PDB file of C-alpha atoms in Angstrom:
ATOM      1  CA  UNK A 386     165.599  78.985 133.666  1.00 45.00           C
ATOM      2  CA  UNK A 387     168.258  78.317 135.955  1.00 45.00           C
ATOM      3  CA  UNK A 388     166.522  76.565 138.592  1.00 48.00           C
ATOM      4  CA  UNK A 389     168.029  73.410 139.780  1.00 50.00           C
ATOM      5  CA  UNK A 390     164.394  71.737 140.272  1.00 54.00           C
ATOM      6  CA  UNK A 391     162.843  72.339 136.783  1.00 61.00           C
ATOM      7  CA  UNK A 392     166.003  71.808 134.868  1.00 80.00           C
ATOM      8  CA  UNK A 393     166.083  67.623 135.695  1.00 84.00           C
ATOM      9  CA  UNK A 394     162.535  66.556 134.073  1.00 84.00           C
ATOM     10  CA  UNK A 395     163.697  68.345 130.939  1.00 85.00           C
ATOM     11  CA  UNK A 396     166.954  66.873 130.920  1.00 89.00           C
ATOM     12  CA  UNK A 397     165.437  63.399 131.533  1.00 91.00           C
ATOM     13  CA  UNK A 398     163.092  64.215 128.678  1.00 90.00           C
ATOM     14  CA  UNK A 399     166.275  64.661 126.599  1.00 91.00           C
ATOM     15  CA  UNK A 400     167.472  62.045 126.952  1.00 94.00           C
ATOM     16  CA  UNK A 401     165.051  59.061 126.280  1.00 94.00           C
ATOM     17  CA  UNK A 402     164.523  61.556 123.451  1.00 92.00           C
ATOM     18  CA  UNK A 403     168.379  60.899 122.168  1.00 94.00           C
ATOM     19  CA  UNK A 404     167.544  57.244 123.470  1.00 93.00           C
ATOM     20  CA  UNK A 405     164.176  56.804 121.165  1.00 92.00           C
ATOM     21  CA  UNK A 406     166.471  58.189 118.272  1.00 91.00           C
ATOM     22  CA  UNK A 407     169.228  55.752 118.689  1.00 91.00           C
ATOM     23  CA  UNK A 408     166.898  52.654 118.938  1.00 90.00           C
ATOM     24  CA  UNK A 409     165.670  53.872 115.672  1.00 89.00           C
ATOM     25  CA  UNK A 410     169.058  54.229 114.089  1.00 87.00           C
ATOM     26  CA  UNK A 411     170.250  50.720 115.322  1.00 82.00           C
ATOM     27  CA  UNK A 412     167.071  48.972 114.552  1.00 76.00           C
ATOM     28  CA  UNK A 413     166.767  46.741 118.184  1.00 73.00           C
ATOM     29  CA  UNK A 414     170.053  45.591 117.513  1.00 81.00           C
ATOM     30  CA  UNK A 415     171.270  44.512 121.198  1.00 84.00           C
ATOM     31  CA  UNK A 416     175.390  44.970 120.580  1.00 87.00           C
ATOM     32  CA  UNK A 417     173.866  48.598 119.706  1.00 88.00           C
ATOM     33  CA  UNK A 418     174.229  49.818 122.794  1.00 90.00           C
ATOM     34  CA  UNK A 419     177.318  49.374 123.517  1.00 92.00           C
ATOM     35  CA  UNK A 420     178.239  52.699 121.481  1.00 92.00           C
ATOM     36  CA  UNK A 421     174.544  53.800 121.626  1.00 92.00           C
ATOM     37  CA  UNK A 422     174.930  54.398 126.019  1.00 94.00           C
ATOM     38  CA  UNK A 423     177.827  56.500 125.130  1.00 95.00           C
ATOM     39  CA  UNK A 424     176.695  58.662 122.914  1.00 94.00           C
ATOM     40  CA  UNK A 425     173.288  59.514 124.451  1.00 95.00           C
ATOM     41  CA  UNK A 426     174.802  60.465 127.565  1.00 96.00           C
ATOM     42  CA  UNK A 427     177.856  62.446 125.254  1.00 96.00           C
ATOM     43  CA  UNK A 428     174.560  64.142 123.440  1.00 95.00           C
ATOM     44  CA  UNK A 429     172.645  65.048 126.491  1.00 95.00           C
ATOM     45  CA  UNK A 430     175.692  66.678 128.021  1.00 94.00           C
ATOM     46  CA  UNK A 431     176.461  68.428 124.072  1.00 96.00           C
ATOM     47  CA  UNK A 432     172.257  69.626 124.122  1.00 93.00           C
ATOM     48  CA  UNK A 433     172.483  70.776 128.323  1.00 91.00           C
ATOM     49  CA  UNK A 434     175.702  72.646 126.821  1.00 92.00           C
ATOM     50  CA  UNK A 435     174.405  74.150 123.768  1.00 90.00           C
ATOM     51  CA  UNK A 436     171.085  75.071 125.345  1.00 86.00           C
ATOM     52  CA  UNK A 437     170.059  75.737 128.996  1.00 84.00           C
ATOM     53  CA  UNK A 438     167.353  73.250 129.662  1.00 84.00           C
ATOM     54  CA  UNK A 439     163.848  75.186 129.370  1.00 81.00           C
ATOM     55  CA  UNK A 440     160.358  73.487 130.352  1.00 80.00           C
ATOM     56  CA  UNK A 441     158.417  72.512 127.544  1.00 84.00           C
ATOM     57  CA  UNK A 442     154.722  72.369 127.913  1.00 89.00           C
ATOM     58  CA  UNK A 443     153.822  68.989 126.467  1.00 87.00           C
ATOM     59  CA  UNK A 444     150.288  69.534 125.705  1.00 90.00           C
ATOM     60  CA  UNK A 445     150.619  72.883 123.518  1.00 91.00           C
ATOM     61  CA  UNK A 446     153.582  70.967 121.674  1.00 91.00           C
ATOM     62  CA  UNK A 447     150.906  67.943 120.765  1.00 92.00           C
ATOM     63  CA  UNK A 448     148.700  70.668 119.596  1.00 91.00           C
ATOM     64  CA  UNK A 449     151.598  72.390 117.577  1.00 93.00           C
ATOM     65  CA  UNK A 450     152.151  69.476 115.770  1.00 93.00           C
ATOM     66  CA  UNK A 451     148.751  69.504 113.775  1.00 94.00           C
ATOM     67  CA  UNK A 452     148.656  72.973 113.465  1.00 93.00           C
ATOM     68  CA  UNK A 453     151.906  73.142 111.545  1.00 93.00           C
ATOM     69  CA  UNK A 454     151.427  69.924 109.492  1.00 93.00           C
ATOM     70  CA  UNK A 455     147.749  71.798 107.823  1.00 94.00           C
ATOM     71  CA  UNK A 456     149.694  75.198 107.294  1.00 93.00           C
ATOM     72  CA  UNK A 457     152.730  73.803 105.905  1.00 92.00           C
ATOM     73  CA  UNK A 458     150.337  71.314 103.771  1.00 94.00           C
ATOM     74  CA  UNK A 459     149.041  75.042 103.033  1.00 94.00           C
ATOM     75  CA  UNK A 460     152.082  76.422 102.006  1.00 93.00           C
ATOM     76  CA  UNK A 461     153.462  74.029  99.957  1.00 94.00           C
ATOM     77  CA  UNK A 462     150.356  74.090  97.688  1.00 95.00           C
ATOM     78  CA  UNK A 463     150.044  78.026  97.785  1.00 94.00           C
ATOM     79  CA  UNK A 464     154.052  78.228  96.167  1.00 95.00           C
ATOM     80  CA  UNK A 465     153.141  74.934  94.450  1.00 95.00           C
ATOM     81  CA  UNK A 466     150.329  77.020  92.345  1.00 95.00           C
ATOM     82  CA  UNK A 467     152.460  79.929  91.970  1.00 95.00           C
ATOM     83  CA  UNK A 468     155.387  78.000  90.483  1.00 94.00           C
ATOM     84  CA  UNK A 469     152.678  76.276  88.155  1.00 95.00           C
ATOM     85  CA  UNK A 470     150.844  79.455  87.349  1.00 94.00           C
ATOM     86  CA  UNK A 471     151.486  80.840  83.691  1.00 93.00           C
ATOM     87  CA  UNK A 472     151.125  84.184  84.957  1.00 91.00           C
ATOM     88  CA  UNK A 473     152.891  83.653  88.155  1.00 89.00           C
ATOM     89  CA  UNK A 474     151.185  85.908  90.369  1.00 93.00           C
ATOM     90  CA  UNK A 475     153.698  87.089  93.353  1.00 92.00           C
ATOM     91  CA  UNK A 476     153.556  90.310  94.840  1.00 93.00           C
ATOM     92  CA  UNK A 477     156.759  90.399  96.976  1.00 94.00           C
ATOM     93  CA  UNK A 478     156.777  92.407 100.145  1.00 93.00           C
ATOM     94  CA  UNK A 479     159.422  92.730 103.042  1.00 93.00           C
ATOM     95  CA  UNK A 480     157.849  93.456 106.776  1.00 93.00           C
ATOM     96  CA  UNK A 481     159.011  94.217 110.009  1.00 94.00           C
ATOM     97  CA  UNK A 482     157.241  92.211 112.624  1.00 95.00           C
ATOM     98  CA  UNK A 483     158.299  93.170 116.618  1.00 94.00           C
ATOM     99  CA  UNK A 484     158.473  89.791 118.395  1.00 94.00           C
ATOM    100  CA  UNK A 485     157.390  89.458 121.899  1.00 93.00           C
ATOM    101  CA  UNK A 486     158.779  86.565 122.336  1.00 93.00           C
ATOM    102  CA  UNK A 487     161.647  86.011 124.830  1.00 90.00           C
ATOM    103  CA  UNK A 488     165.395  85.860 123.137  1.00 89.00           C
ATOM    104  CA  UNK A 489     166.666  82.077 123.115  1.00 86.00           C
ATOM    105  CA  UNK A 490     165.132  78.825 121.955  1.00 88.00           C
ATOM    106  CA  UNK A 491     161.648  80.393 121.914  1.00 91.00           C
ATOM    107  CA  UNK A 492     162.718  82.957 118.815  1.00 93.00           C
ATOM    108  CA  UNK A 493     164.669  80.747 117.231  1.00 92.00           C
ATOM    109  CA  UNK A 494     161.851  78.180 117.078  1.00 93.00           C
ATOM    110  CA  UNK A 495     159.423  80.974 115.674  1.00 94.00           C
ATOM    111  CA  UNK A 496     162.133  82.073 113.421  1.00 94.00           C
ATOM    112  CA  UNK A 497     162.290  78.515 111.353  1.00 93.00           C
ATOM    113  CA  UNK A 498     158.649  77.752 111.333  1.00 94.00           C
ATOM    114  CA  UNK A 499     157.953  81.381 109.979  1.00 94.00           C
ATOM    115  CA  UNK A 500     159.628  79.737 106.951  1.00 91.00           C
ATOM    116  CA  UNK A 501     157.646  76.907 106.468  1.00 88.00           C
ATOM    117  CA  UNK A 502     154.187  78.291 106.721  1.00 90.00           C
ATOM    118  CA  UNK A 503     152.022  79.694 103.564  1.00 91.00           C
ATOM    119  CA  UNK A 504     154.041  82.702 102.230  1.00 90.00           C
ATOM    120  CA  UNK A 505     156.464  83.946 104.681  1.00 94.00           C
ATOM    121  CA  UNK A 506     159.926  83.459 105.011  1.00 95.00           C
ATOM    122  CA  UNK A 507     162.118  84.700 107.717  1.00 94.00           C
ATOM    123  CA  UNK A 508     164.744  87.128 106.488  1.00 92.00           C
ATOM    124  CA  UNK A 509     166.867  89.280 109.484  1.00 92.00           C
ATOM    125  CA  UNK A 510     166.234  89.097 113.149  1.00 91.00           C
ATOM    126  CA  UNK A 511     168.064  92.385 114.574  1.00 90.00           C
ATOM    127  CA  UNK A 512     167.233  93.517 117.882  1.00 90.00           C
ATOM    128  CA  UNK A 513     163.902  91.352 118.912  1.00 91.00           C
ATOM    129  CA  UNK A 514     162.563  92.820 115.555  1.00 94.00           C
ATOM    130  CA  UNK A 515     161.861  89.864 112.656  1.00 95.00           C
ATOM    131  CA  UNK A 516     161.840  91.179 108.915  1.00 94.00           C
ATOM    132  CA  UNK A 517     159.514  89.196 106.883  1.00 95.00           C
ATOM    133  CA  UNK A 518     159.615  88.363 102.880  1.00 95.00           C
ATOM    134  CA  UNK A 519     156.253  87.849 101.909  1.00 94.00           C
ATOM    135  CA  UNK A 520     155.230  86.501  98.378  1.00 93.00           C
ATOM    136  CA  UNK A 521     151.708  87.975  98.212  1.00 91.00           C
ATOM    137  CA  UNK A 522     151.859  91.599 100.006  1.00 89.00           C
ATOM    138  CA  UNK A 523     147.613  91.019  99.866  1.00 88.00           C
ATOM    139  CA  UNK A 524     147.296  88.590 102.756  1.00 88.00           C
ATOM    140  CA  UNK A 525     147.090  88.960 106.251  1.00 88.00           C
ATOM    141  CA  UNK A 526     150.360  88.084 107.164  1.00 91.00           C
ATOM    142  CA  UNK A 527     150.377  89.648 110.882  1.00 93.00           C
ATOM    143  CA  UNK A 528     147.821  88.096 112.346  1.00 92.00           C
ATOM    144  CA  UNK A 529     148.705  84.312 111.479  1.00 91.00           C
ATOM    145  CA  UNK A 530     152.503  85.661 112.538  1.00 94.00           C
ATOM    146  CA  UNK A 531     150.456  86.567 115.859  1.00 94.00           C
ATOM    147  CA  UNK A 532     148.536  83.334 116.365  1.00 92.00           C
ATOM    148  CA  UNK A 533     152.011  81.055 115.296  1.00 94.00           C
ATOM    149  CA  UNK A 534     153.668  83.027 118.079  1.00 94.00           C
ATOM    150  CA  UNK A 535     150.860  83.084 120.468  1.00 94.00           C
ATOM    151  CA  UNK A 536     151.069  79.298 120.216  1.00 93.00           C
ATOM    152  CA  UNK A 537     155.339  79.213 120.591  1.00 94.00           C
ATOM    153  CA  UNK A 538     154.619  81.337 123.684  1.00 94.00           C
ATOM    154  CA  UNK A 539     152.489  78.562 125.543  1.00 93.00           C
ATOM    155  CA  UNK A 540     154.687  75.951 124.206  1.00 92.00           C
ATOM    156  CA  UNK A 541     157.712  77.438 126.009  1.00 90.00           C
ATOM    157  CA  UNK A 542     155.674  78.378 129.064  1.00 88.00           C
ATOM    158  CA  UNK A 543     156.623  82.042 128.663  1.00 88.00           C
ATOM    159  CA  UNK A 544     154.414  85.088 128.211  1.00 83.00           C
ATOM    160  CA  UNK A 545     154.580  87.493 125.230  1.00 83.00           C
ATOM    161  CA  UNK A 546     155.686  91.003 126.895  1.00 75.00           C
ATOM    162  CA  UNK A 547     153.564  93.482 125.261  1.00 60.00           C
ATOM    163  CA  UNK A 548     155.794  96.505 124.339  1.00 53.00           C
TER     164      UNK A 548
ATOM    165  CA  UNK B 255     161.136  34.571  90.453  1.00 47.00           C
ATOM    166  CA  UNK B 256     161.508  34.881  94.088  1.00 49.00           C
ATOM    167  CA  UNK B 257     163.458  37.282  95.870  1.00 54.00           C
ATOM    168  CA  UNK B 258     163.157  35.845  99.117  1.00 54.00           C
ATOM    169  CA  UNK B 259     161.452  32.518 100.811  1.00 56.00           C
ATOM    170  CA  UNK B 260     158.153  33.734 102.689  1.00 53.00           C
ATOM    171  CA  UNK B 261     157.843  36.908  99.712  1.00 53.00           C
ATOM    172  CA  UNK B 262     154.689  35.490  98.044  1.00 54.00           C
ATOM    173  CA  UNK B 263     152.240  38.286  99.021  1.00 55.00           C
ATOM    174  CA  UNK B 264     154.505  40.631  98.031  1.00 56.00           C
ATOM    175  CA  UNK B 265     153.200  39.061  94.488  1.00 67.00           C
ATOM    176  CA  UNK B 266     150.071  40.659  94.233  1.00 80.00           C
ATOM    177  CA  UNK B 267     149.204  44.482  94.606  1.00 82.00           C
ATOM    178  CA  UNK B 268     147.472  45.466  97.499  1.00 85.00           C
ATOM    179  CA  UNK B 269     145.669  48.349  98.630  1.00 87.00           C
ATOM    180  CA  UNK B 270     148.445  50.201 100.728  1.00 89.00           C
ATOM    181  CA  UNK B 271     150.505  49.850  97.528  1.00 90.00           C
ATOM    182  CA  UNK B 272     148.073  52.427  95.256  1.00 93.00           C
ATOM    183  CA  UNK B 273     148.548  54.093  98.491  1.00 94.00           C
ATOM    184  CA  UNK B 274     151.837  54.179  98.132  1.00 95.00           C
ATOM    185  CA  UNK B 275     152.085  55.026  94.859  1.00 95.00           C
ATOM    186  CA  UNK B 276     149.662  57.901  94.876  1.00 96.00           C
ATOM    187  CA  UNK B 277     151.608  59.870  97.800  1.00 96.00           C
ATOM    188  CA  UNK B 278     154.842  58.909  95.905  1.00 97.00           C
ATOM    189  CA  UNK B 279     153.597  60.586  92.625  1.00 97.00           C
ATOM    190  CA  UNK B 280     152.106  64.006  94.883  1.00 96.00           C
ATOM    191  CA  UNK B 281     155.243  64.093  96.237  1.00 96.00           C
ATOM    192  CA  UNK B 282     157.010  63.681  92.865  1.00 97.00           C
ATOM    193  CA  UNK B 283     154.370  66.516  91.711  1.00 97.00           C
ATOM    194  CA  UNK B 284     155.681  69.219  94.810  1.00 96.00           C
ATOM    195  CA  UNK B 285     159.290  67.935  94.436  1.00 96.00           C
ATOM    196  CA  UNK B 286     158.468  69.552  90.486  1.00 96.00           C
ATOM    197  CA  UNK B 287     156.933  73.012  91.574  1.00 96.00           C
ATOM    198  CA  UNK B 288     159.898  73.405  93.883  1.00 95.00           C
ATOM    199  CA  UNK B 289     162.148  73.467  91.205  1.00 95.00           C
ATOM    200  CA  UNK B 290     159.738  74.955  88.817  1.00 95.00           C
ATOM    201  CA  UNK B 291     159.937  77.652  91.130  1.00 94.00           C
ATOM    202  CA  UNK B 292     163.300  77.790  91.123  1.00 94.00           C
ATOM    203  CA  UNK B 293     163.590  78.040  87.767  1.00 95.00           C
ATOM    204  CA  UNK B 294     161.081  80.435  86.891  1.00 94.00           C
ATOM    205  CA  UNK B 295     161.129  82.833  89.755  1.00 94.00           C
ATOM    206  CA  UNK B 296     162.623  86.207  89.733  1.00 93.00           C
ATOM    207  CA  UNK B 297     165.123  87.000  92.867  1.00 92.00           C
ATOM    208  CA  UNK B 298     166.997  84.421  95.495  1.00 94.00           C
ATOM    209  CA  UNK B 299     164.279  85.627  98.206  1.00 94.00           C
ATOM    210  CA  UNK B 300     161.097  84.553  96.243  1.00 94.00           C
ATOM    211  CA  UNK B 301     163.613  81.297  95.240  1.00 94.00           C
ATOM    212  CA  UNK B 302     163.609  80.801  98.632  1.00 95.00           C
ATOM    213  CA  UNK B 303     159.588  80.178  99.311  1.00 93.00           C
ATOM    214  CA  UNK B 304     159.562  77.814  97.025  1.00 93.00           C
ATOM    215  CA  UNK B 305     162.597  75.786  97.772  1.00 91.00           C
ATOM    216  CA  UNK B 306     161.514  75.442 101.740  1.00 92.00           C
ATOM    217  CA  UNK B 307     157.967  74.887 101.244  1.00 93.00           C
ATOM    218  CA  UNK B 308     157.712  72.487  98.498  1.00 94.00           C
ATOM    219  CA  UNK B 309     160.369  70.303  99.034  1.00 92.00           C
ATOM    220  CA  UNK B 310     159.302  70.125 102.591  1.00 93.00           C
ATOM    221  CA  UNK B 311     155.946  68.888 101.528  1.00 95.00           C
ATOM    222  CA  UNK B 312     157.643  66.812  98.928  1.00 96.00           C
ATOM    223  CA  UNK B 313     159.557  65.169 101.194  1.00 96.00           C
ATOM    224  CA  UNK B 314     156.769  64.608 103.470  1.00 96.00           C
ATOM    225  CA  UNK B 315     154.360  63.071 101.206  1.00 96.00           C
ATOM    226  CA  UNK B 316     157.439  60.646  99.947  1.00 96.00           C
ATOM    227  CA  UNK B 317     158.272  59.570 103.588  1.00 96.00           C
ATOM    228  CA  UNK B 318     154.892  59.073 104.267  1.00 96.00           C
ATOM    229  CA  UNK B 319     154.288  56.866 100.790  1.00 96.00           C
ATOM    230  CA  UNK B 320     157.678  55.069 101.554  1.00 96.00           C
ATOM    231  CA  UNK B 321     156.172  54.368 105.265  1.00 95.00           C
ATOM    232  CA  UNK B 322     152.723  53.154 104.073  1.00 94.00           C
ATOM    233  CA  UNK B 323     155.319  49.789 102.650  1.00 91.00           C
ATOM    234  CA  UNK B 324     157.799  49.827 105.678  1.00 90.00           C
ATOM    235  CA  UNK B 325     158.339  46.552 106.985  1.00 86.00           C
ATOM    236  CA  UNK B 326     159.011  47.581 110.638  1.00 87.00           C
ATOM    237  CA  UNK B 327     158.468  50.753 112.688  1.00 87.00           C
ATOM    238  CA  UNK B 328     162.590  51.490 113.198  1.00 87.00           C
ATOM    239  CA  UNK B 329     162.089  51.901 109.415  1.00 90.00           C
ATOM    240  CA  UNK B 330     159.662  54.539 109.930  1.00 93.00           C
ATOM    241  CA  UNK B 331     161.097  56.262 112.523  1.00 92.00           C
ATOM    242  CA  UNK B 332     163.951  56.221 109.965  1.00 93.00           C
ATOM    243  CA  UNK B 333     162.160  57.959 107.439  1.00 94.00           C
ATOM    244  CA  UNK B 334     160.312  60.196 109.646  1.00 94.00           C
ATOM    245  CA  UNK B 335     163.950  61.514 111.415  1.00 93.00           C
ATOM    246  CA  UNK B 336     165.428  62.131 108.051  1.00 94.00           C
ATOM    247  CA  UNK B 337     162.141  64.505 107.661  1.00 94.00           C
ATOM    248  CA  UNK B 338     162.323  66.442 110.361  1.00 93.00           C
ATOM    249  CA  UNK B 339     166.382  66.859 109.631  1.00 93.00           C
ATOM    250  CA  UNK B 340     165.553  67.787 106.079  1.00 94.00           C
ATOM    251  CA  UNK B 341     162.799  70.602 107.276  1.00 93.00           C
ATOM    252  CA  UNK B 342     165.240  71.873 110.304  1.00 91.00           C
ATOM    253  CA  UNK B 343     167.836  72.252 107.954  1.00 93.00           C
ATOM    254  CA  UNK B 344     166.082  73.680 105.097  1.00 92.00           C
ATOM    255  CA  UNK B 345     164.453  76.257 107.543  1.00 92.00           C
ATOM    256  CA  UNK B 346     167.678  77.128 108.868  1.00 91.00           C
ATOM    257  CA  UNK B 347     170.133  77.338 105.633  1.00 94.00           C
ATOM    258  CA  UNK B 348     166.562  79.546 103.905  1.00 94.00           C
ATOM    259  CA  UNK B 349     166.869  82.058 106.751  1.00 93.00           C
ATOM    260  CA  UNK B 350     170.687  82.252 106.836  1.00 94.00           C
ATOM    261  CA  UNK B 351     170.929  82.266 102.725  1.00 95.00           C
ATOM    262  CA  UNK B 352     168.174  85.184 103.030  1.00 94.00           C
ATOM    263  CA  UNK B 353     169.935  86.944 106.098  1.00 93.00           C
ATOM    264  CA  UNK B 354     173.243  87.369 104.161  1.00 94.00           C
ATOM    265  CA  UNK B 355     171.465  88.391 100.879  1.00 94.00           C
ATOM    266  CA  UNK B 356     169.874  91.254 102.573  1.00 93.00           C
ATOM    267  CA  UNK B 357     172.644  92.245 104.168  1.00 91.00           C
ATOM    268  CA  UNK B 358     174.911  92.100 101.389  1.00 93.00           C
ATOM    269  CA  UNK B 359     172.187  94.353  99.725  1.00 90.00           C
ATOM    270  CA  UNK B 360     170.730  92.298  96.920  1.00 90.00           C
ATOM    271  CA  UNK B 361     167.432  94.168  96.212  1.00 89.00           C
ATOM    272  CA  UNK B 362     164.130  91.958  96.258  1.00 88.00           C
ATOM    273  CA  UNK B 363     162.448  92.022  93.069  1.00 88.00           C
ATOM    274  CA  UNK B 364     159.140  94.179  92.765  1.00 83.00           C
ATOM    275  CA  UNK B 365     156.305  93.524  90.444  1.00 78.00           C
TER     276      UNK B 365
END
């Protein structure tokens, strides 16, 4: 982070990102632009802002992608059935889970998709350490936290510092 | 009764429409547990799960039944941006809304 040569690809990647999304918006309407030129060079400036640019390797985020649709797919069904359930059967659990991740946009990521995979919901994040509602205290929790964050790690180029 | 000159083959049901319709219906069906869950389970935390996870599959199965009939691809880059705002969102506003509960010192339920 910080350097001036790996900071302009991912800000060029931002914005035909913010471009792609206004196309969408005004439907290949030409006049579009006129306010669409604007306000994707106003939202690149907002996003450099907001959030130091950080590389993103493209290849682990294209394998991301199908690894979150199956477990949220997973998810959804596991609550699904325990909503349904006559019985119900939760077991509730809260644990602490040490993230080696690096503070930032990396954390944050893991934070949200925590939420959306089978069972786990991200509660506090206090001092690099993630507590962890579970619904059913009998799974293995830990190691699909491990492999979700193993996968953040090479999608933000970083490496997990083992503590 | 036409709604539009050119609409004829709209007439008849084709395959993508059953298509349609069935991811409509699952979608309708997770949309349901989410609030069954809701409903019927016993702290915010446990609430939670179910709100995030099967709306967020609700909502994907409807975009993707609504995108199986969309009539250009802006329209499905449309549905699939309100999607990914939805599941941002919901991630977000779960971890804050469970954040402050904890903090605030609401016990989790045990069975």
């Amino acid at each position: 982070m910080g350097n001036r040569k790996t900071s302009w690809p991912s800000i060029a990647v931002r914005a035909s990102l913010f471009t792609l999304i206004w196309s969408v918006l005004g439907g290949g309407a030409t006049a579009s632009w006129w306010v669409g030129i604007p306000a994707v060079l106003l939202a690149v400036i907002v996003s450099v802002a907001l959030i130091p640019p950080t590389p993103l390797i493209w290849s682990e985020i294209l394998r991301f992608v199908p690894f979150f649709f199956q477990r949220s797919l997973l998810g959804g069904t596991d609550v699904a059935w325990r909503a349904f359930h006559p019985r119900m059967p939760i077991a509730p659990d809260l644990i602490e889970y040490p993230l080696q991740l690096p503070p930032g946009l990396p954390q944050a990521f893991m934070v949200n998709t925590v939420s959306l995979l089978p069972g786990t919901l991200s509660a506090v994040l206090e001092h690099n350490v993630l507590k962890v509602h579970v619904l059913d205290r009998q799974k293995n929790v830990v190691a699909e936290l491990k492999a979700l964050e193993q996968i953040v790690a090479r999608m933000f180029d970083t490496s997990l510092n083992v503590s | 009764m036409y709604d539009a000159p050119g609409r004829t083959r709209r007439q008849t049901i084709n395959p993508s429409d059953y298509l349609s319709a069935a991811l409509l219906i699952a979608g309708a069906v997770f949309f349901l547990a989410g609030t069954l869950g809701l409903l019927r389970f016993p702290d915010v935390y446990t609430r939670l799960h179910a709100l995030t996870k099967a709306d967020n599959v609700g909502l994907g199965l409807m975009v993707a039944g609504l995108a199986v009939q969309a009539e250009s691809w802006s329209v499905v880059g449309k549905l699939l941006l309100i999607w990914w705002l939805v599941l941002i969102a919901g991630a977000s506003v779960a971890h804050l809304i469970a954040s402050g509960a904890l903090q605030r010192g609401i016990r989790m339920w045990k069975p």
